[in-house]
Every structure is written in structure tokens, then in C-alpha cells.
PDB file of C-alpha atoms and ligand atoms in Angstrom:
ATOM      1  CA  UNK A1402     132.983 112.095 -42.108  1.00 54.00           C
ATOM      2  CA  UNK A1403     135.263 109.437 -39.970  1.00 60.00           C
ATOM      3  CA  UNK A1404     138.803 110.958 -38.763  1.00 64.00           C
ATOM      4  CA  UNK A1405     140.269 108.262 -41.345  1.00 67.00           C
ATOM      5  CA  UNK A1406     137.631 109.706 -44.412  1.00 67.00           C
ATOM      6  CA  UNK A1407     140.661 111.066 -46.088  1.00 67.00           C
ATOM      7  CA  UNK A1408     143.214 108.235 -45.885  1.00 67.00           C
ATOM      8  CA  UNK A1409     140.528 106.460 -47.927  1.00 65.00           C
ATOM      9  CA  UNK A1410     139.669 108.595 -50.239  1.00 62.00           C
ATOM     10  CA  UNK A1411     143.620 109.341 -50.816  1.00 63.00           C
ATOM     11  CA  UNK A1412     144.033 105.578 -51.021  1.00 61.00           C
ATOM     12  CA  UNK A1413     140.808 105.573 -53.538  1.00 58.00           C
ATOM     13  CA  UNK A1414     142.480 107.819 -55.697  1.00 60.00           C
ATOM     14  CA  UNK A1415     145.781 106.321 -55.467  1.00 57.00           C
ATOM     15  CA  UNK A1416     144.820 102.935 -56.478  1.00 53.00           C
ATOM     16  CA  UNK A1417     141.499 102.628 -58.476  1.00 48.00           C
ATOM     17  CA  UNK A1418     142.165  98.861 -59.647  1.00 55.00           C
ATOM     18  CA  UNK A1419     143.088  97.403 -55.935  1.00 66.00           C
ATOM     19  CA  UNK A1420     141.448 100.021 -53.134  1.00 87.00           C
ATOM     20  CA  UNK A1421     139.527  98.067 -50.709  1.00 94.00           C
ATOM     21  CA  UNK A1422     136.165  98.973 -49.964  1.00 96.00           C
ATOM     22  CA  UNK A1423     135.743  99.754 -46.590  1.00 96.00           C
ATOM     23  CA  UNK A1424     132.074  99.829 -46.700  1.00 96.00           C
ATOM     24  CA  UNK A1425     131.322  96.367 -47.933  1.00 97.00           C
ATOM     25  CA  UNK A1426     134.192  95.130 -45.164  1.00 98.00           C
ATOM     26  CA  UNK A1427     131.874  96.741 -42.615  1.00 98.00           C
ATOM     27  CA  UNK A1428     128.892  94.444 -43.836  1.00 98.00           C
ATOM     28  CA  UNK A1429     130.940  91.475 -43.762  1.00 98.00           C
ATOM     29  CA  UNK A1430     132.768  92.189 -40.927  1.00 98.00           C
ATOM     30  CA  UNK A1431     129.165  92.505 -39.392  1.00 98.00           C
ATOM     31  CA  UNK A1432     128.005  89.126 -40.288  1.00 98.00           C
ATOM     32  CA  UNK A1433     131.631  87.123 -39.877  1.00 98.00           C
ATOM     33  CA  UNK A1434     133.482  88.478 -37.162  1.00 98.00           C
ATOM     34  CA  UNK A1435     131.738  90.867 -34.926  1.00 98.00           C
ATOM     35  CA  UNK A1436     130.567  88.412 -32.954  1.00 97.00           C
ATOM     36  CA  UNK A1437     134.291  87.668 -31.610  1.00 98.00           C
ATOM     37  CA  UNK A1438     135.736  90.519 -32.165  1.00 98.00           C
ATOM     38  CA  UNK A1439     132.653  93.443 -31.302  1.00 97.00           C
ATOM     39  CA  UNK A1440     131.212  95.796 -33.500  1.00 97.00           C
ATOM     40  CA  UNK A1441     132.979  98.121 -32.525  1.00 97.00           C
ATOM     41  CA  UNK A1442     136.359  96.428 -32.471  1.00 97.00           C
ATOM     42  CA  UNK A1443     136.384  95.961 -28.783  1.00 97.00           C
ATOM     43  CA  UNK A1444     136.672  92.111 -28.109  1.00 97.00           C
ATOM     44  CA  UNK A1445     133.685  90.261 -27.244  1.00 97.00           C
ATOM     45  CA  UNK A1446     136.458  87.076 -26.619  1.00 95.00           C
ATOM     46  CA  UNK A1447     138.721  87.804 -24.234  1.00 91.00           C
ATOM     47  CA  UNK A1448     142.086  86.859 -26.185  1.00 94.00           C
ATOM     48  CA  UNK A1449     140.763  88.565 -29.390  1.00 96.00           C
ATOM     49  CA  UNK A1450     143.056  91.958 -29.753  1.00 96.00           C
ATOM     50  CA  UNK A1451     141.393  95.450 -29.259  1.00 97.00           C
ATOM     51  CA  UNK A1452     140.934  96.800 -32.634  1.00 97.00           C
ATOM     52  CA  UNK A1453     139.776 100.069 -31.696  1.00 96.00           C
ATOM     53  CA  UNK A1454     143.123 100.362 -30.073  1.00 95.00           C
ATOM     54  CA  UNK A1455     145.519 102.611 -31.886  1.00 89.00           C
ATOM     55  CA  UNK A1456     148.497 100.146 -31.354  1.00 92.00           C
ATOM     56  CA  UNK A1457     146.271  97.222 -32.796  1.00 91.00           C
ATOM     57  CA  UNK A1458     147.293  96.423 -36.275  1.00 94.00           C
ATOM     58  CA  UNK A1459     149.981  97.481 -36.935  1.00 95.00           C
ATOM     59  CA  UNK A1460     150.616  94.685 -39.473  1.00 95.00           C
ATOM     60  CA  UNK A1461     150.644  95.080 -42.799  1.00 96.00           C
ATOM     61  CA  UNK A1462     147.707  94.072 -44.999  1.00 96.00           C
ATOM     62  CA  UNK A1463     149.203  91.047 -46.393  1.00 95.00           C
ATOM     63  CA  UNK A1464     150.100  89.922 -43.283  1.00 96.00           C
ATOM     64  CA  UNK A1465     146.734  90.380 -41.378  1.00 97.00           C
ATOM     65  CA  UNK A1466     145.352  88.759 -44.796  1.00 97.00           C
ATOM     66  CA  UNK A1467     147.190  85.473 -44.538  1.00 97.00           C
ATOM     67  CA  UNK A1468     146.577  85.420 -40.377  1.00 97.00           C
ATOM     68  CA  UNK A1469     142.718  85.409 -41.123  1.00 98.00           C
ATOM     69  CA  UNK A1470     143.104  82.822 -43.910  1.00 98.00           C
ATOM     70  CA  UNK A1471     144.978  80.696 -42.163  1.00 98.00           C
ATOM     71  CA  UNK A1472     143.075  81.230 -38.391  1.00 98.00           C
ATOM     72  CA  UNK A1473     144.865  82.144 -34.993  1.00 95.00           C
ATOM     73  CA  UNK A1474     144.032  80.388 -31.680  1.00 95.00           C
ATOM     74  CA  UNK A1475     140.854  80.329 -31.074  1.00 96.00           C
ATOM     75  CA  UNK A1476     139.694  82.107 -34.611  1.00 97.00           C
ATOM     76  CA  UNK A1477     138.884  79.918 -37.383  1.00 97.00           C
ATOM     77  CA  UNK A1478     140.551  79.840 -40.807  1.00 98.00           C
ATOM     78  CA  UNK A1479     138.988  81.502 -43.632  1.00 98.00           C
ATOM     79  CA  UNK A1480     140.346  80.257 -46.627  1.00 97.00           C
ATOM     80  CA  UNK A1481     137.437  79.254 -48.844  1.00 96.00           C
ATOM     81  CA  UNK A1482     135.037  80.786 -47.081  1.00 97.00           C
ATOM     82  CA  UNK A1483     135.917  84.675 -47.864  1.00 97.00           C
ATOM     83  CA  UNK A1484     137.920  85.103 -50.951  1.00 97.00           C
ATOM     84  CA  UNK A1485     140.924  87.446 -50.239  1.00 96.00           C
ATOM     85  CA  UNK A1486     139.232  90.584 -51.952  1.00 96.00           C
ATOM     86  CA  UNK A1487     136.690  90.174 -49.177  1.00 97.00           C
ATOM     87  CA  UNK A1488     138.813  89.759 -46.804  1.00 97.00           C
ATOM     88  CA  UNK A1489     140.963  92.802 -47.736  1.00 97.00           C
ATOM     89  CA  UNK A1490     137.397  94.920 -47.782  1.00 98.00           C
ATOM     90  CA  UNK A1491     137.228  93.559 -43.941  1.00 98.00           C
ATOM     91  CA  UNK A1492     140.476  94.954 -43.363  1.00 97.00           C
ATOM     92  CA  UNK A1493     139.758  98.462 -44.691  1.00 97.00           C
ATOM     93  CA  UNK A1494     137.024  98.323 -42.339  1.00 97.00           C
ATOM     94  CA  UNK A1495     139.381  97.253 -39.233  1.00 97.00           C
ATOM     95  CA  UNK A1496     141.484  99.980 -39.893  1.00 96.00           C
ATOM     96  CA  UNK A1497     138.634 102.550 -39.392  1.00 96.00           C
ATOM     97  CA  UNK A1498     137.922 101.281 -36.340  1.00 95.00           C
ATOM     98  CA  UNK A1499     141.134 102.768 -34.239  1.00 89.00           C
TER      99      UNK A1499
HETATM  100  C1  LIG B 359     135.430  82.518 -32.884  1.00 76.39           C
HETATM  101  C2  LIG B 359     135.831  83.879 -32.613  1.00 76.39           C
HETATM  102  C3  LIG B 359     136.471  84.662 -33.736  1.00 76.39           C
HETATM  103  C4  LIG B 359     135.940  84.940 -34.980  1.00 76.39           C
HETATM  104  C5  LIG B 359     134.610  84.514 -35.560  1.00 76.39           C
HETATM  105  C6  LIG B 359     136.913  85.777 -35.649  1.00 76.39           C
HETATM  106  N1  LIG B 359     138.015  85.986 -34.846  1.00 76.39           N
HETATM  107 FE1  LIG B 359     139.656  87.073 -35.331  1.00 76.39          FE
HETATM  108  N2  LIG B 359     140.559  86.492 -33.599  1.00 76.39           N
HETATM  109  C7  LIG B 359     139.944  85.764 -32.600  1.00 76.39           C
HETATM  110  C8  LIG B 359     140.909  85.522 -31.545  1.00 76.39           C
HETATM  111  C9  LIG B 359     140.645  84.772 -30.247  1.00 76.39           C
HETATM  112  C10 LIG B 359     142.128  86.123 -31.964  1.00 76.39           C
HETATM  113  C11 LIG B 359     143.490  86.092 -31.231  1.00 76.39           C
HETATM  114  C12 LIG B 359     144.194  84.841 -31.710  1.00 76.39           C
HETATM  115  C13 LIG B 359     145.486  84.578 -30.994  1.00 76.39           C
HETATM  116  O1  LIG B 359     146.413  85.404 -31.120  1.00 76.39           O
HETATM  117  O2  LIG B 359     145.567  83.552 -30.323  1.00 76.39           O
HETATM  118  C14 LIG B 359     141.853  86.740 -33.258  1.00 76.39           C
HETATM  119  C15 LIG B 359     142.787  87.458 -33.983  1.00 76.39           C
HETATM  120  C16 LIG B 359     142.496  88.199 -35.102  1.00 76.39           C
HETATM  121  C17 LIG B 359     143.401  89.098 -35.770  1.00 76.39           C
HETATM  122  C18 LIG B 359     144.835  89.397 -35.359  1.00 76.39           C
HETATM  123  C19 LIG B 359     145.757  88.507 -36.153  1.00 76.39           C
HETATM  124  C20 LIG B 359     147.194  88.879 -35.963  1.00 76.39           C
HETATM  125  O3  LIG B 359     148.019  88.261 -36.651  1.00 76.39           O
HETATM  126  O4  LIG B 359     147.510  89.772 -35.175  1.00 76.39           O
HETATM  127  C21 LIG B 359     142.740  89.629 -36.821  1.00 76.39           C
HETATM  128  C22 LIG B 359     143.263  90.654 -37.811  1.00 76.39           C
HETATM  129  C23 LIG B 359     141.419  89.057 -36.822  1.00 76.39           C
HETATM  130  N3  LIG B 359     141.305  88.192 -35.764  1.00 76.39           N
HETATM  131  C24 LIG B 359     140.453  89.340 -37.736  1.00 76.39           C
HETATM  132  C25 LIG B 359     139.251  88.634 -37.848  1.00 76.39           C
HETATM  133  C26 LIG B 359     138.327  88.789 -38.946  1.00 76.39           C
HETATM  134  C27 LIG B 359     138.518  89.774 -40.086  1.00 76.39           C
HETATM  135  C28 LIG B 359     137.295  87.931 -38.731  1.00 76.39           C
HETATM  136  C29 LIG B 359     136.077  87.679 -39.603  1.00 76.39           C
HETATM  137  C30 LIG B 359     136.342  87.334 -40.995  1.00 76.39           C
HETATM  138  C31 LIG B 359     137.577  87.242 -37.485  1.00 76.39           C
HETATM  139  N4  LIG B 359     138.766  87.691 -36.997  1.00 76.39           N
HETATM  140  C32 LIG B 359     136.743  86.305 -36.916  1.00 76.39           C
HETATM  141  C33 LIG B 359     138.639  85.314 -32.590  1.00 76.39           C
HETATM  142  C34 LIG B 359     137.772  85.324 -33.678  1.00 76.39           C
END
């Protein structure tokens, strides 16, 4: 099991009706953003941030949420093309990255 198995499965517990699934973010974070962003987290693009860095997203959910709706730089928006569940299940998946 992944260092962050436990925060999960704590989270799982915690909050049946919202968790995010990290396991369908993986999938989509496979076919949306790896090829940016690495799958592994480490940036294919140079100015994309290091996810597999520990200091890297540090933001909270909501906020990393409305960044990849809305696009940064040279990252598209996402509004209407993910819908914010999926989005959040990419997020989950970010954070077991570090
Ligand atoms: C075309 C390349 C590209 C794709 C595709 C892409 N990104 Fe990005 N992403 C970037 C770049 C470049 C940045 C840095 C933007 C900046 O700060 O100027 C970034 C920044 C981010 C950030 C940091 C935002 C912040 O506020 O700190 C997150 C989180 C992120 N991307 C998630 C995703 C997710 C999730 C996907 C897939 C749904 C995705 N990105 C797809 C290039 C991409």
C-alpha cells in the first residue's frame, strides 16, 4: 500500500457522500494531464509545478479546483470538459503523488 493508503482510507471513512476517488483521478489524470504534467507528477512542461514535490500543493482543494477550471498560463481551462467531481477525483490522485 502507498505511504498516503491511510489518509485515504481515513478520509473514506470520514466522508462517504463527498470522498474523492483517487483511483478513477489516476485514469483521468492519465488521459488529461499527464502529458503536461508527467505521470509521475514530474513536469513534462517546463513551467508546470513538480507534483511529486512535497511542497507542491499545498492549496486547498477548492482552490486547486477552480485553478484547473479556470486554466493557468499555459494550461487550458477545464470547465465543461471535466465536471468538478472529476476533477476533485484528479486531485485525490495529485495528492498521492508527493
Ligand atoms: C498543455 C499542458 C497542460 C495540461 C494538459 C494540463 N496542465 Fe496543469 N499546468 C500546466 C502549466 C504550464 C501550469 C503552470 C501554470 C502557471 O502557473 O503559469 C499548470 C498548473 C497546474 C496546477 C497548479 C495550479 C495552481 O494554482 O498552483 C495544477 C493543480 C494543475 N496544473 C493541474 C492540472 C490537471 C489536473 C490537468 C488535467 C485535467 C492539467 N493540469 C492539465 C500545464 C498543463
Amino acid at each position: 500500500m502507498r505511504r498516503n493508503g491511510l489518509v485515504w482510507l481515513a478520509a473514506a471513512i470520514a466522508l462517504p457522500a463527498q470522498a474523492a476517488d483517487p483511483r478513477q483521478g489516476a485514469e483521468l489524470y492519465a488521459r488529461h494531464c499527464s502529458h503536461c504534467h508527467g505521470g509521475d507528477g514530474r513536469p513534462v512542461m517546463p513551467a508546470a509545478p513538480d507534483f511529486s514535490r512535497p511542497t507542491a500543493l499545498l492549496k486547498p482543494d477548492t482552490t486547486l479546483l477552480a485553478a484547473i477550471r479556470a486554466g493557468r498560463g499555459a494550461m487550458p481551462a477545464y470547465q465543461g470538459l471535466l465536471r468538478d467531481r472529476d476533477i476533485l477525483d484528479i486531485v485525490a490522485h495529485l495528492r498521492t503523488l508527493r
